[in-house]
């Protein structure tokens, strides 16, 4: 399916604009902005910095700074200016007129990266929905090409302008995508209901973009999910099954990374994906342990979790990338009751992965049966099922030909086996 928007080829030359506001409680991060631009594949030909008390209503920057940017764009022969801020539609329009080139704001930049990263049908739909909703406010920029999505003859009413036609075509497309995404959402709900019925716990990886979630996902599942040292490498949710001692089967979900000031429309568009986090039994909040912005990033992830209604879900903190911290040992940090609260590890080298499994066992582990049982010779089916459940730790045969088995398995599984075979647990007492 082709998107309505033709993205320019990567490698475009771009001039970056970053303005510091004196009164801003949460200033934008310039280094993160450069990483975003790099992830989008642009070639930076210069950075314009400035400071103001508040944004200018017409150009966002002052008219003097706008002149400076226009001159630099002319000198550098570039066709794109990217702002590390959210611009209003009128500011974007005024800037394009003034600078005589395309202008992209922070939201448009993130959308462009998402458009490049989406691989699945669902991911592409979600990106297109976010693009349409963002750009529908910027329709005045001459979208005559939209008419080609449908034949124009017989479609427009008397006196309908091209702009009205475009708006109507957009609304139709948005409704169509929302309908398809609703279908995807229902399918996901069905899958989740089946897992809940089977009592299979779900663990969802969340965290700031580029914290190493996909690398950790691959280390835990031996999967080969796309993982790169770039922002938003993962866009499409991936589910895999892992085996955790004393817990059994666990579904692990990898999700899209969060970022500060993640546009609200984007959170809305990716609701189907983020619901994997909202419906999880446990969140693994993956943190880049050696990042200078570590605490800040944790705060912004918690803000998005609050926005999607996932802030009340039990969370295990996972501090990743300890291999970049010198001689730092992998460890589990527990609370006063001995419950694991955080794990320090390196997903890349594998150091501490076994500790994460131990922590998962501590957070998800149910009541466990750990005892010796006496299995009579005619109970071959029971013996087979106990082996099938990987519950047998040792066994020996007594003088009467009975098998003494040392078993360890979740209590729920043990009683399910006994119920299936209609065996009273008293007859197994040693």
XYZ file of C-alpha atoms in Angstrom:
430
model
C 0.000 0.000 0.000
C 1.418 3.357 -0.960
C 1.157 6.275 1.409
C -0.421 9.520 0.254
C 2.910 11.190 0.897
C 5.957 10.846 -1.294
C 8.953 11.102 0.985
C 12.102 12.607 -0.480
C 15.106 10.338 -0.829
C 17.347 10.209 2.224
C 20.633 12.071 2.067
C 18.900 15.429 1.616
C 20.901 18.456 2.736
C 19.260 20.169 5.700
C 19.822 23.243 7.833
C 18.890 22.713 11.501
C 17.316 25.382 13.701
C 17.412 25.156 17.507
C 16.112 27.957 19.731
C 16.522 28.121 23.531
C 13.671 29.758 25.415
C 14.622 31.404 28.702
C 11.335 30.545 30.414
C 11.041 26.948 29.165
C 10.797 24.375 31.968
C 11.617 21.535 29.530
C 13.968 22.735 26.795
C 14.478 20.589 23.702
C 17.713 18.609 23.608
C 20.039 19.588 20.735
C 22.073 16.346 20.749
C 18.867 14.282 20.610
C 17.650 16.493 17.740
C 20.883 15.746 15.833
C 20.337 12.013 16.433
C 16.779 12.313 15.085
C 18.035 14.112 11.966
C 20.733 11.463 11.523
C 18.110 8.699 11.901
C 16.033 10.394 9.187
C 19.062 10.179 6.881
C 19.587 13.911 6.301
C 22.993 15.518 5.665
C 23.399 18.456 8.041
C 24.923 21.488 6.339
C 24.699 23.749 9.393
C 22.997 24.488 12.725
C 21.425 27.830 13.558
C 21.060 28.540 17.266
C 19.341 31.408 19.026
C 17.526 32.350 22.198
C 14.267 34.156 22.872
C 11.789 34.796 25.651
C 8.948 33.257 23.666
C 8.175 32.116 20.086
C 7.409 34.782 17.482
C 3.773 34.333 16.291
C 4.712 34.836 12.619
C 8.047 33.042 12.063
C 8.572 31.266 15.441
C 12.052 32.879 15.319
C 12.388 36.670 15.070
C 12.381 38.338 11.626
C 16.140 39.042 11.924
C 16.876 35.369 12.646
C 14.546 34.386 9.767
C 16.637 36.588 7.420
C 19.822 34.935 8.723
C 18.360 31.448 8.081
C 17.207 32.495 4.570
C 20.750 33.698 3.700
C 22.357 30.497 5.028
C 19.915 28.359 3.025
C 20.796 30.294 -0.115
C 24.553 30.008 0.541
C 24.414 26.294 1.397
C 22.101 25.600 -1.560
C 19.785 23.470 0.571
C 16.080 22.821 0.094
C 15.135 21.861 3.663
C 15.054 23.594 7.064
C 14.300 21.431 10.127
C 13.174 23.045 13.386
C 13.683 21.318 16.751
C 10.266 22.577 17.839
C 6.578 22.206 17.058
C 5.485 24.862 14.553
C 1.921 26.019 13.998
C 0.553 25.591 10.441
C 0.718 29.356 9.852
C 4.332 29.585 11.123
C 5.303 26.727 8.814
C 3.596 28.446 5.880
C 5.166 31.830 6.596
C 8.616 30.268 6.961
C 8.319 28.359 3.670
C 7.410 31.606 1.921
C 10.238 33.497 3.607
C 12.954 30.823 3.234
C 11.841 29.600 -0.216
C 12.364 25.982 0.838
C 10.552 23.134 2.592
C 10.201 23.505 6.358
C 9.851 20.542 8.707
C 9.153 20.730 12.434
C 10.041 18.173 15.135
C 6.732 16.301 14.764
C 7.133 16.114 10.967
C 10.689 14.819 11.442
C 9.580 12.044 13.824
C 6.779 11.124 11.413
C 9.314 10.877 8.586
C 11.489 8.486 10.623
C 8.406 6.426 11.443
C 7.520 6.303 7.730
C 10.981 4.880 6.996
C 10.877 2.325 9.829
C 7.367 0.882 9.396
C 7.655 -2.628 8.005
C 4.329 -4.327 8.680
C 0.960 -3.503 7.157
C -0.295 -2.340 10.570
C 2.771 -0.170 11.164
C 2.378 1.517 7.783
C -1.311 2.182 8.468
C -0.508 3.745 11.841
C 2.180 5.972 10.348
C -0.084 7.100 7.535
C -2.871 7.920 9.986
C -0.489 10.054 12.051
C 0.834 11.748 8.882
C -2.665 12.531 7.625
C -3.853 13.925 10.942
C -0.748 16.066 11.335
C -0.718 17.362 7.790
C -4.470 17.899 7.417
C -3.986 21.183 9.306
C -1.393 22.174 6.716
C -3.615 21.681 3.670
C -3.087 25.198 2.394
C 0.276 24.088 1.001
C -1.125 23.132 -2.398
C -2.079 19.487 -2.198
C -3.557 19.278 -5.708
C -1.921 15.853 -6.137
C -4.435 14.358 -3.667
C -7.114 14.485 -6.329
C -5.311 11.673 -8.155
C -6.322 9.263 -5.382
C -9.835 9.363 -6.915
C -11.034 10.592 -10.301
C -12.116 14.248 -10.034
C -15.038 14.112 -12.495
C -18.390 13.666 -10.853
C -16.908 13.863 -7.370
C -16.935 17.548 -6.563
C -20.141 19.420 -5.905
C -20.981 22.722 -7.614
C -18.515 25.397 -6.624
C -16.383 23.057 -4.482
C -12.828 24.349 -4.327
C -9.752 22.161 -4.682
C -9.044 22.711 -0.982
C -12.493 21.407 0.000
C -12.038 18.407 -2.295
C -8.680 17.647 -0.707
C -10.159 17.949 2.785
C -12.973 15.556 1.881
C -10.574 13.030 0.343
C -8.443 13.231 3.482
C -11.384 12.681 5.813
C -12.399 9.631 3.767
C -8.891 8.194 3.914
C -8.583 8.829 7.676
C -11.918 7.070 8.312
C -10.859 4.122 6.163
C -7.547 3.722 8.064
C -9.252 4.058 11.452
C -11.666 1.296 10.458
C -8.799 -1.026 9.500
C -6.878 -0.255 12.692
C -10.008 -0.991 14.733
C -10.031 -4.441 13.122
C -6.362 -4.941 14.078
C -7.176 -3.807 17.630
C -9.985 -6.375 17.903
C -7.664 -9.147 16.679
C -5.076 -8.145 19.287
C -7.749 -8.103 22.006
C -8.776 -11.600 20.980
C -5.171 -12.805 21.214
C -4.786 -11.209 24.652
C -8.037 -12.773 25.887
C -6.837 -16.224 24.766
C -3.531 -15.731 26.610
C -5.340 -14.572 29.759
C -7.639 -17.609 29.566
C -4.615 -19.877 29.316
C -3.071 -17.842 32.180
C 0.010 -17.002 30.125
C 1.585 -13.848 31.594
C 2.650 -11.047 29.242
C 5.782 -8.971 29.826
C 6.167 -5.789 27.779
C 9.454 -3.997 27.102
C 9.136 -0.227 27.349
C 11.736 2.507 27.450
C 13.235 5.568 25.851
C 14.147 5.190 22.196
C 17.609 3.639 21.678
C 17.793 2.232 25.241
C 18.490 -1.240 23.820
C 15.031 -2.856 24.041
C 15.326 -4.831 20.796
C 18.853 -6.041 21.641
C 17.528 -7.244 25.017
C 14.486 -8.803 23.305
C 16.827 -10.732 20.977
C 19.030 -11.823 23.913
C 16.008 -13.154 25.840
C 14.249 -14.861 22.939
C 17.083 -15.746 20.518
C 14.982 -13.917 17.933
C 16.449 -11.719 15.220
C 14.450 -8.530 15.571
C 15.906 -5.506 13.767
C 18.128 -3.702 16.291
C 20.293 -0.716 15.406
C 22.012 2.081 17.318
C 19.521 4.668 16.080
C 16.302 6.267 17.254
C 13.040 4.384 16.604
C 14.721 1.281 15.132
C 11.641 -0.703 16.256
C 8.209 0.456 15.217
C 6.173 -2.707 14.841
C 5.318 -4.729 17.967
C 6.857 -8.190 18.091
C 5.628 -10.985 20.374
C 7.691 -14.052 21.295
C 7.304 -16.824 23.828
C 10.012 -17.475 26.454
C 10.279 -20.132 29.172
C 10.795 -18.942 32.762
C 11.460 -21.465 35.555
C 8.569 -21.838 38.058
C 6.403 -19.677 35.786
C 6.285 -21.586 32.502
C 5.429 -19.899 29.233
C 5.697 -16.082 29.168
C 4.854 -13.803 26.218
C 7.439 -11.057 25.703
C 6.422 -7.966 23.694
C 8.846 -5.457 22.148
C 7.299 -2.017 21.536
C 8.075 1.348 19.955
C 10.499 3.549 21.920
C 9.319 6.695 23.655
C 10.815 10.158 23.344
C 10.349 13.490 25.126
C 7.435 15.531 23.805
C 6.199 12.571 21.752
C 3.411 14.189 19.693
C -0.006 13.346 21.139
C -1.355 12.407 17.685
C 1.438 9.857 17.418
C 0.505 8.272 20.752
C -3.091 8.119 19.503
C -2.139 6.556 16.155
C 0.019 3.920 17.868
C -2.639 3.013 20.423
C -3.033 -0.499 18.983
C 0.693 -1.118 19.437
C 0.971 0.524 22.857
C -1.974 -1.472 24.189
C 0.443 -4.422 24.479
C 2.039 -2.394 27.283
C -1.255 -1.347 28.848
C -2.506 -4.942 29.066
C 0.792 -6.478 30.265
C 1.220 -8.240 33.628
C 4.679 -6.730 34.058
C 6.606 -3.932 32.339
C 10.356 -4.166 31.821
C 11.407 -0.508 31.766
C 14.698 -0.608 29.848
C 17.076 2.274 30.596
C 20.372 3.262 28.975
C 22.375 3.122 32.216
C 25.298 5.198 30.923
C 23.225 8.011 29.386
C 23.704 11.449 30.931
C 19.960 11.989 30.442
C 19.084 8.773 32.302
C 16.760 10.215 34.992
C 15.204 12.611 32.503
C 14.477 9.765 30.075
C 12.880 7.672 32.841
C 10.616 10.631 33.646
C 9.509 11.053 30.010
C 8.776 7.322 29.607
C 6.655 7.432 32.774
C 4.773 10.428 31.317
C 3.854 8.462 28.158
C 2.900 5.412 30.263
C 0.549 7.694 32.197
C -0.904 8.982 28.914
C -1.721 5.465 27.668
C -3.038 4.324 31.072
C -0.160 1.934 31.831
C 1.329 3.763 34.828
C -0.246 1.404 37.408
C 1.246 -1.797 35.959
C 3.983 -3.468 38.078
C 7.404 -2.481 36.681
C 10.864 -4.018 36.836
C 13.621 -1.531 35.964
C 16.325 -2.897 33.635
C 19.507 -0.801 33.506
C 21.168 -1.800 30.227
C 24.600 -1.140 28.629
C 26.713 -1.721 31.775
C 29.462 -2.914 29.374
C 30.017 0.790 28.593
C 30.427 1.665 32.284
C 33.864 0.175 32.889
C 34.174 -2.480 35.575
C 30.512 -2.470 36.614
C 29.086 -5.850 37.763
C 25.700 -7.230 36.733
C 23.359 -7.354 39.741
C 19.778 -7.558 41.035
C 18.556 -4.876 43.450
C 15.795 -6.117 45.794
C 13.490 -4.346 48.246
C 13.225 -5.136 51.990
C 10.943 -8.099 51.257
C 13.429 -9.570 48.775
C 11.331 -8.726 45.691
C 13.471 -7.748 42.656
C 13.108 -4.039 41.800
C 15.861 -3.585 39.199
C 18.450 -5.529 37.216
C 21.748 -4.133 35.891
C 22.945 -5.962 32.770
C 24.337 -5.746 29.243
C 22.015 -7.039 26.520
C 24.852 -6.771 23.973
C 27.363 -8.993 25.827
C 24.753 -11.124 27.603
C 26.174 -10.339 31.055
C 23.362 -10.420 33.633
C 20.727 -12.018 31.349
C 20.435 -14.994 33.740
C 19.832 -12.483 36.578
C 16.927 -11.005 34.596
C 15.387 -14.470 34.277
C 15.836 -14.861 38.056
C 14.129 -11.484 38.616
C 11.266 -12.468 36.272
C 10.848 -15.653 38.293
C 10.705 -13.534 41.471
C 8.111 -11.126 40.032
C 5.928 -13.595 38.107
C 6.493 -16.830 40.026
C 3.355 -18.430 41.385
C 3.004 -20.868 44.267
C 5.343 -23.744 43.566
C 5.032 -27.427 44.532
C 8.471 -28.717 45.504
C 8.294 -32.169 47.087
C 8.768 -35.920 46.716
C 5.860 -38.023 45.431
C 5.337 -41.799 45.331
C 4.139 -42.944 41.900
C 2.759 -46.486 41.754
C 3.683 -48.723 38.746
C 0.193 -48.343 37.180
C 0.526 -44.514 37.118
C 2.679 -44.368 34.004
C 0.587 -41.542 32.549
C 1.248 -39.345 35.620
C 4.985 -40.014 35.348
C 4.917 -39.117 31.641
C 3.030 -35.843 32.239
C 5.402 -34.804 35.037
C 8.344 -35.355 32.688
C 6.524 -33.498 29.920
C 6.114 -30.516 32.302
C 9.883 -30.606 33.022
C 8.979 -30.984 36.700
C 11.143 -34.022 37.567
C 14.414 -33.233 39.342
C 15.335 -36.753 40.486
C 13.818 -40.221 40.785
C 14.541 -43.631 42.327
C 12.629 -46.919 42.561
C 11.781 -48.424 45.992
C 11.435 -52.116 46.979
C 7.714 -52.215 46.018
C 8.477 -51.034 42.462
C 7.079 -47.547 43.141
C 8.937 -44.545 41.734
C 9.964 -41.865 44.229
C 10.064 -38.624 42.228
C 11.410 -35.277 43.392
C 9.302 -32.686 41.534
C 9.155 -28.902 41.253
C 6.477 -27.103 39.217
C 3.835 -24.352 39.552
C 1.033 -25.452 41.908
C -1.601 -24.655 39.243
C 0.051 -27.042 36.736
C 0.416 -29.786 39.362
C -3.282 -29.741 40.299
C -4.297 -29.570 36.639
C -2.385 -32.813 35.984
C -3.975 -34.541 39.005
C -7.452 -33.371 37.943
C -6.892 -34.542 34.366
C -5.940 -38.051 35.574
C -8.502 -38.038 38.427
C -5.832 -38.731 41.060
C -6.136 -37.693 44.720
C -2.866 -36.152 45.935
C -3.056 -38.195 49.169
C -2.231 -41.425 47.307
C 1.078 -39.860 46.234
C 2.246 -39.100 49.794
C 5.614 -40.643 50.651
